[in-house]
Amino acid sequence: GAVVSQHPSWVICKSGTSVKIECRSLDFQATTMFWYRQFPKQSLMLMATSNEGSKATYEQGVEKDKFLINHASLTLSTLTVTSAHPEDSSFYICSARVGQGDGTQYFGPGTRLLVL
Amino acid sequence: DAKTTQPPSMDCAEGRAANLPCNHSTISGNEYVYWYRQIHSQGPQYIIHGLKNNETNEMASLIITEDRKSSTLILPHATLRDTAVYYCIVKQGANNLFFGTGTRLTVIP
């Protein structure tokens, strides 16, 4: 149980294009999902918290207009990197929290984005 | 949430127990200790969590000291597939998970 999937697993795009990444909780409903970014040889950095049916909460320094988050259902959250640039190349990982409050978070396998 | 301190790296012989320490001296009474691991180029994998009592599941055991200022994750019989970065995270309630630098465990044949 508690499986989280991401799609696509990797994507290569040209600079200036937008890329959408999907995060799905496969066997549970997730009121809250999270988006992280990880650069090579660094730890995971939380980008934003996504709540079903409401606006996402972004961490300091993360541009909300560049990283659009939509959490339209209890099993799906999407992250769209708008007008991607080479510096946005990174490993993007989502997680979903089981239940409410202090439920355990389970992570997706990640999406590797390369912007040329 | 309280900060955690972990050794940057450890080695363990295959088949032996891997004991990964974590210090969280400023932990408060309602904060849980979570352990995740990240195998290269994958998303983090949940291992175990606990509040006060020791915990065991099919993956590992978590030993929390009586004063709760430190804990140890034990992998009873390490295999090569256990090579990963292990993160000890202290979290209160609905707060988010914040990842530190973790311990890079290398299991040696």
mmCIF file of C-alpha atoms in Angstrom:
data_model
loop_
_atom_site.group_PDB
_atom_site.id
_atom_site.type_symbol
_atom_site.label_atom_id
_atom_site.label_comp_id
_atom_site.label_asym_id
_atom_site.label_seq_id
_atom_site.Cartn_x
_atom_site.Cartn_y
_atom_site.Cartn_z
ATOM 1 C CA GLY A 1 0.000 0.000 0.000
ATOM 2 C CA ALA A 2 0.834 3.723 -0.003
ATOM 3 C CA VAL A 3 2.177 3.917 -3.528
ATOM 4 C CA VAL A 4 2.860 7.231 -5.233
ATOM 5 C CA SER A 5 3.589 7.487 -8.937
ATOM 6 C CA GLN A 6 5.010 10.269 -11.079
ATOM 7 C CA HIS A 7 4.830 10.878 -14.784
ATOM 8 C CA PRO A 8 6.930 11.334 -16.751
ATOM 9 C CA SER A 9 10.010 9.772 -15.182
ATOM 10 C CA TRP A 10 12.255 11.955 -17.282
ATOM 11 C CA VAL A 11 11.796 14.774 -19.750
ATOM 12 C CA ILE A 12 14.035 16.793 -22.028
ATOM 13 C CA CYS A 13 12.718 20.091 -23.331
ATOM 14 C CA LYS A 14 13.869 23.232 -25.051
ATOM 15 C CA SER A 15 14.378 26.439 -23.161
ATOM 16 C CA GLY A 16 11.203 28.505 -23.018
ATOM 17 C CA THR A 17 8.754 25.630 -23.118
ATOM 18 C CA SER A 18 6.502 24.492 -20.274
ATOM 19 C CA VAL A 19 6.605 21.063 -18.711
ATOM 20 C CA LYS A 20 3.884 19.392 -16.659
ATOM 21 C CA ILE A 21 4.662 16.683 -14.109
ATOM 22 C CA GLU A 22 1.912 14.537 -12.606
ATOM 23 C CA CYS A 23 1.901 13.011 -9.137
ATOM 24 C CA ARG A 24 -0.671 10.377 -8.234
ATOM 25 C CA SER A 25 -1.462 8.498 -5.049
ATOM 26 C CA LEU A 26 -2.460 5.088 -6.364
ATOM 27 C CA ASP A 27 -4.042 3.376 -3.371
ATOM 28 C CA PHE A 28 -4.993 6.133 -0.993
ATOM 29 C CA GLN A 29 -6.467 9.597 -1.019
ATOM 30 C CA ALA A 30 -4.157 12.467 -0.247
ATOM 31 C CA THR A 31 -5.527 15.779 0.935
ATOM 32 C CA THR A 32 -1.997 17.116 1.001
ATOM 33 C CA MET A 33 0.825 16.553 -1.457
ATOM 34 C CA PHE A 34 4.287 18.065 -1.537
ATOM 35 C CA TRP A 35 6.742 19.001 -4.261
ATOM 36 C CA TYR A 36 10.498 18.820 -3.732
ATOM 37 C CA ARG A 37 13.477 19.617 -5.928
ATOM 38 C CA GLN A 38 16.889 18.018 -5.697
ATOM 39 C CA PHE A 39 20.044 19.243 -7.423
ATOM 40 C CA PRO A 40 23.027 16.906 -7.933
ATOM 41 C CA LYS A 41 24.824 15.950 -4.735
ATOM 42 C CA GLN A 42 22.361 17.969 -2.642
ATOM 43 C CA SER A 43 19.495 17.065 -0.369
ATOM 44 C CA LEU A 44 15.808 17.455 -1.137
ATOM 45 C CA MET A 45 14.438 20.983 -0.900
ATOM 46 C CA LEU A 46 10.739 21.509 -0.285
ATOM 47 C CA MET A 47 9.230 23.754 -2.957
ATOM 48 C CA ALA A 48 5.560 23.844 -2.065
ATOM 49 C CA THR A 49 2.693 22.198 -0.245
ATOM 50 C CA SER A 50 -0.317 21.330 -2.349
ATOM 51 C CA ASN A 51 -3.746 21.088 -0.726
ATOM 52 C CA GLU A 52 -6.699 19.585 -2.544
ATOM 53 C CA GLY A 53 -9.148 22.223 -3.633
ATOM 54 C CA SER A 54 -7.105 25.200 -2.476
ATOM 55 C CA LYS A 55 -4.045 27.199 -3.448
ATOM 56 C CA ALA A 56 -0.609 25.776 -2.900
ATOM 57 C CA THR A 57 1.699 27.167 -0.240
ATOM 58 C CA TYR A 58 5.144 27.971 -1.594
ATOM 59 C CA GLU A 59 8.414 27.993 0.326
ATOM 60 C CA GLN A 60 10.430 31.159 0.461
ATOM 61 C CA GLY A 61 12.323 31.810 -2.746
ATOM 62 C CA VAL A 62 10.133 29.595 -4.943
ATOM 63 C CA GLU A 63 8.328 31.562 -7.665
ATOM 64 C CA LYS A 64 4.670 30.620 -7.667
ATOM 65 C CA ASP A 65 4.140 31.995 -11.178
ATOM 66 C CA LYS A 66 6.926 29.841 -12.528
ATOM 67 C CA PHE A 67 6.032 26.631 -10.712
ATOM 68 C CA LEU A 68 2.275 26.225 -11.077
ATOM 69 C CA ILE A 69 0.704 23.633 -8.813
ATOM 70 C CA ASN A 70 -2.780 22.209 -9.193
ATOM 71 C CA HIS A 71 -4.321 19.682 -6.794
ATOM 72 C CA ALA A 72 -7.718 19.164 -8.350
ATOM 73 C CA SER A 73 -8.505 15.762 -6.858
ATOM 74 C CA LEU A 74 -7.583 13.672 -3.828
ATOM 75 C CA THR A 75 -5.274 11.497 -5.922
ATOM 76 C CA LEU A 76 -3.629 13.910 -8.350
ATOM 77 C CA SER A 77 -1.380 16.923 -8.082
ATOM 78 C CA THR A 78 0.435 18.505 -11.009
ATOM 79 C CA LEU A 79 3.492 20.728 -11.178
ATOM 80 C CA THR A 80 3.976 22.830 -14.292
ATOM 81 C CA VAL A 81 7.363 24.418 -14.858
ATOM 82 C CA THR A 82 6.550 27.400 -17.044
ATOM 83 C CA SER A 83 9.037 28.893 -19.500
ATOM 84 C CA ALA A 84 11.681 26.440 -18.386
ATOM 85 C CA HIS A 85 15.341 27.460 -18.485
ATOM 86 C CA PRO A 86 18.522 25.390 -18.092
ATOM 87 C CA GLU A 87 18.795 26.364 -14.422
ATOM 88 C CA ASP A 88 15.445 24.605 -13.830
ATOM 89 C CA SER A 89 17.066 21.305 -14.756
ATOM 90 C CA SER A 90 16.721 19.164 -11.650
ATOM 91 C CA PHE A 91 15.162 16.085 -10.081
ATOM 92 C CA TYR A 92 11.587 16.852 -9.069
ATOM 93 C CA ILE A 93 9.995 14.586 -6.456
ATOM 94 C CA CYS A 94 6.476 14.610 -5.093
ATOM 95 C CA SER A 95 5.112 13.073 -1.942
ATOM 96 C CA ALA A 96 1.631 12.446 -0.600
ATOM 97 C CA ARG A 97 0.529 12.343 2.998
ATOM 98 C CA VAL A 98 -1.703 9.560 4.209
ATOM 99 C CA GLY A 99 -4.729 10.812 6.097
ATOM 100 C CA GLN A 100 -4.757 14.084 7.963
ATOM 101 C CA GLY A 101 -2.303 15.953 10.138
ATOM 102 C CA ASP A 102 0.638 13.834 11.140
ATOM 103 C CA GLY A 103 0.177 11.038 8.614
ATOM 104 C CA THR A 104 3.247 9.510 7.020
ATOM 105 C CA GLN A 105 4.453 10.915 3.698
ATOM 106 C CA TYR A 106 5.191 8.571 0.829
ATOM 107 C CA PHE A 107 7.310 9.660 -2.105
ATOM 108 C CA GLY A 108 7.086 9.206 -5.830
ATOM 109 C CA PRO A 109 10.022 7.924 -7.887
ATOM 110 C CA GLY A 110 10.910 11.399 -9.146
ATOM 111 C CA THR A 111 11.037 13.151 -12.506
ATOM 112 C CA ARG A 112 14.330 14.178 -14.017
ATOM 113 C CA LEU A 113 14.023 17.378 -16.038
ATOM 114 C CA LEU A 114 16.693 18.523 -18.469
ATOM 115 C CA VAL A 115 16.214 21.879 -20.138
ATOM 116 C CA LEU A 116 18.411 22.496 -23.159
ATOM 117 C CA ASP B 1 11.006 21.208 14.220
ATOM 118 C CA ALA B 2 14.151 20.095 16.002
ATOM 119 C CA LYS B 3 17.389 19.776 14.037
ATOM 120 C CA THR B 4 19.127 16.455 13.609
ATOM 121 C CA THR B 5 22.804 15.532 13.333
ATOM 122 C CA GLN B 6 23.987 12.462 11.469
ATOM 123 C CA PRO B 7 27.459 11.231 10.460
ATOM 124 C CA PRO B 8 28.036 11.984 6.783
ATOM 125 C CA SER B 9 29.023 8.447 5.866
ATOM 126 C CA MET B 10 29.302 4.898 7.178
ATOM 127 C CA ASP B 11 30.381 1.527 5.860
ATOM 128 C CA CYS B 12 28.890 -1.819 6.792
ATOM 129 C CA ALA B 13 29.838 -5.349 5.797
ATOM 130 C CA GLU B 14 27.203 -7.291 3.918
ATOM 131 C CA GLY B 15 25.206 -9.539 6.245
ATOM 132 C CA ARG B 16 26.108 -7.549 9.352
ATOM 133 C CA ALA B 17 23.844 -5.183 11.236
ATOM 134 C CA ALA B 18 24.009 -1.540 10.195
ATOM 135 C CA ASN B 19 23.522 0.881 13.078
ATOM 136 C CA LEU B 20 22.877 4.445 11.968
ATOM 137 C CA PRO B 21 22.913 7.072 14.733
ATOM 138 C CA CYS B 22 21.027 10.348 14.874
ATOM 139 C CA ASN B 23 21.210 13.126 17.446
ATOM 140 C CA HIS B 24 18.173 15.319 18.068
ATOM 141 C CA SER B 25 18.978 16.929 21.396
ATOM 142 C CA THR B 26 16.393 19.721 21.038
ATOM 143 C CA ILE B 27 13.462 17.427 20.282
ATOM 144 C CA SER B 28 10.214 18.339 21.980
ATOM 145 C CA GLY B 29 7.690 16.017 23.548
ATOM 146 C CA ASN B 30 5.293 15.841 20.610
ATOM 147 C CA GLU B 31 7.843 15.473 17.824
ATOM 148 C CA TYR B 32 8.237 12.189 16.003
ATOM 149 C CA VAL B 33 11.475 10.738 14.649
ATOM 150 C CA TYR B 34 11.176 9.617 11.022
ATOM 151 C CA TRP B 35 13.672 7.685 8.924
ATOM 152 C CA TYR B 36 13.733 7.670 5.145
ATOM 153 C CA ARG B 37 16.331 6.459 2.702
ATOM 154 C CA GLN B 38 17.135 7.462 -0.844
ATOM 155 C CA ILE B 39 18.745 5.063 -3.228
ATOM 156 C CA HIS B 40 20.582 6.784 -6.057
ATOM 157 C CA SER B 41 18.289 8.540 -8.552
ATOM 158 C CA GLN B 42 15.097 7.428 -6.807
ATOM 159 C CA GLY B 43 12.552 9.089 -4.565
ATOM 160 C CA PRO B 44 12.957 8.687 -0.807
ATOM 161 C CA GLN B 45 11.564 5.511 0.737
ATOM 162 C CA TYR B 46 9.820 5.557 4.110
ATOM 163 C CA ILE B 47 11.453 3.208 6.603
ATOM 164 C CA ILE B 48 10.043 3.715 10.076
ATOM 165 C CA HIS B 49 9.023 6.326 12.625
ATOM 166 C CA GLY B 50 8.506 6.542 16.363
ATOM 167 C CA LEU B 51 7.693 8.857 19.240
ATOM 168 C CA LYS B 52 8.977 7.320 22.479
ATOM 169 C CA ASN B 53 8.955 3.560 22.269
ATOM 170 C CA ASN B 54 11.244 1.424 20.184
ATOM 171 C CA GLU B 55 9.685 0.345 16.920
ATOM 172 C CA THR B 56 10.284 -2.564 14.565
ATOM 173 C CA ASN B 57 8.928 -3.403 11.152
ATOM 174 C CA GLU B 58 9.931 -5.628 8.263
ATOM 175 C CA MET B 59 12.644 -3.225 7.176
ATOM 176 C CA ALA B 60 14.322 -2.023 10.344
ATOM 177 C CA SER B 61 14.251 -1.294 14.053
ATOM 178 C CA LEU B 62 14.238 2.144 15.627
ATOM 179 C CA ILE B 63 15.767 2.556 19.045
ATOM 180 C CA ILE B 64 15.000 5.863 20.797
ATOM 181 C CA THR B 65 16.868 6.728 23.985
ATOM 182 C CA GLU B 66 14.862 7.315 27.120
ATOM 183 C CA ASP B 67 15.574 11.065 27.056
ATOM 184 C CA ARG B 68 14.662 11.069 23.329
ATOM 185 C CA LYS B 69 17.744 13.091 22.468
ATOM 186 C CA SER B 70 19.105 10.475 20.104
ATOM 187 C CA SER B 71 18.034 7.434 18.154
ATOM 188 C CA THR B 72 19.527 4.592 16.159
ATOM 189 C CA LEU B 73 18.186 2.951 13.045
ATOM 190 C CA ILE B 74 19.155 -0.695 12.820
ATOM 191 C CA LEU B 75 19.157 -2.709 9.625
ATOM 192 C CA PRO B 76 19.605 -6.212 11.059
ATOM 193 C CA HIS B 77 21.249 -7.888 8.062
ATOM 194 C CA ALA B 78 22.508 -5.331 5.575
ATOM 195 C CA THR B 79 22.528 -6.235 1.888
ATOM 196 C CA LEU B 80 24.105 -4.463 -1.061
ATOM 197 C CA ARG B 81 20.669 -3.068 -1.923
ATOM 198 C CA ASP B 82 20.661 -1.188 1.375
ATOM 199 C CA THR B 83 23.374 1.134 0.059
ATOM 200 C CA ALA B 84 21.687 4.546 0.150
ATOM 201 C CA VAL B 85 21.538 7.914 1.893
ATOM 202 C CA TYR B 86 19.601 7.601 5.152
ATOM 203 C CA TYR B 87 17.763 10.618 6.514
ATOM 204 C CA CYS B 88 16.714 11.087 10.127
ATOM 205 C CA ILE B 89 13.991 13.746 10.390
ATOM 206 C CA VAL B 90 12.206 15.132 13.413
ATOM 207 C CA LYS B 91 8.703 16.306 12.672
ATOM 208 C CA GLN B 92 5.885 17.749 14.684
ATOM 209 C CA GLY B 93 2.338 16.915 13.731
ATOM 210 C CA ALA B 94 1.291 18.243 10.341
ATOM 211 C CA ASN B 95 4.550 20.076 9.769
ATOM 212 C CA ASN B 96 6.473 19.350 6.608
ATOM 213 C CA LEU B 97 9.417 17.011 6.253
ATOM 214 C CA PHE B 98 12.686 18.877 5.913
ATOM 215 C CA PHE B 99 15.644 16.846 4.752
ATOM 216 C CA GLY B 100 19.169 17.379 6.043
ATOM 217 C CA THR B 101 22.279 15.884 4.491
ATOM 218 C CA GLY B 102 21.762 12.376 5.888
ATOM 219 C CA THR B 103 24.207 9.487 6.241
ATOM 220 C CA ARG B 104 25.561 7.797 3.154
ATOM 221 C CA LEU B 105 25.638 4.083 4.011
ATOM 222 C CA THR B 106 27.793 1.871 1.847
ATOM 223 C CA VAL B 107 27.344 -1.863 2.243
ATOM 224 C CA ILE B 108 30.542 -3.653 1.333
ATOM 225 C CA PRO B 109 30.559 -7.186 -0.114
#
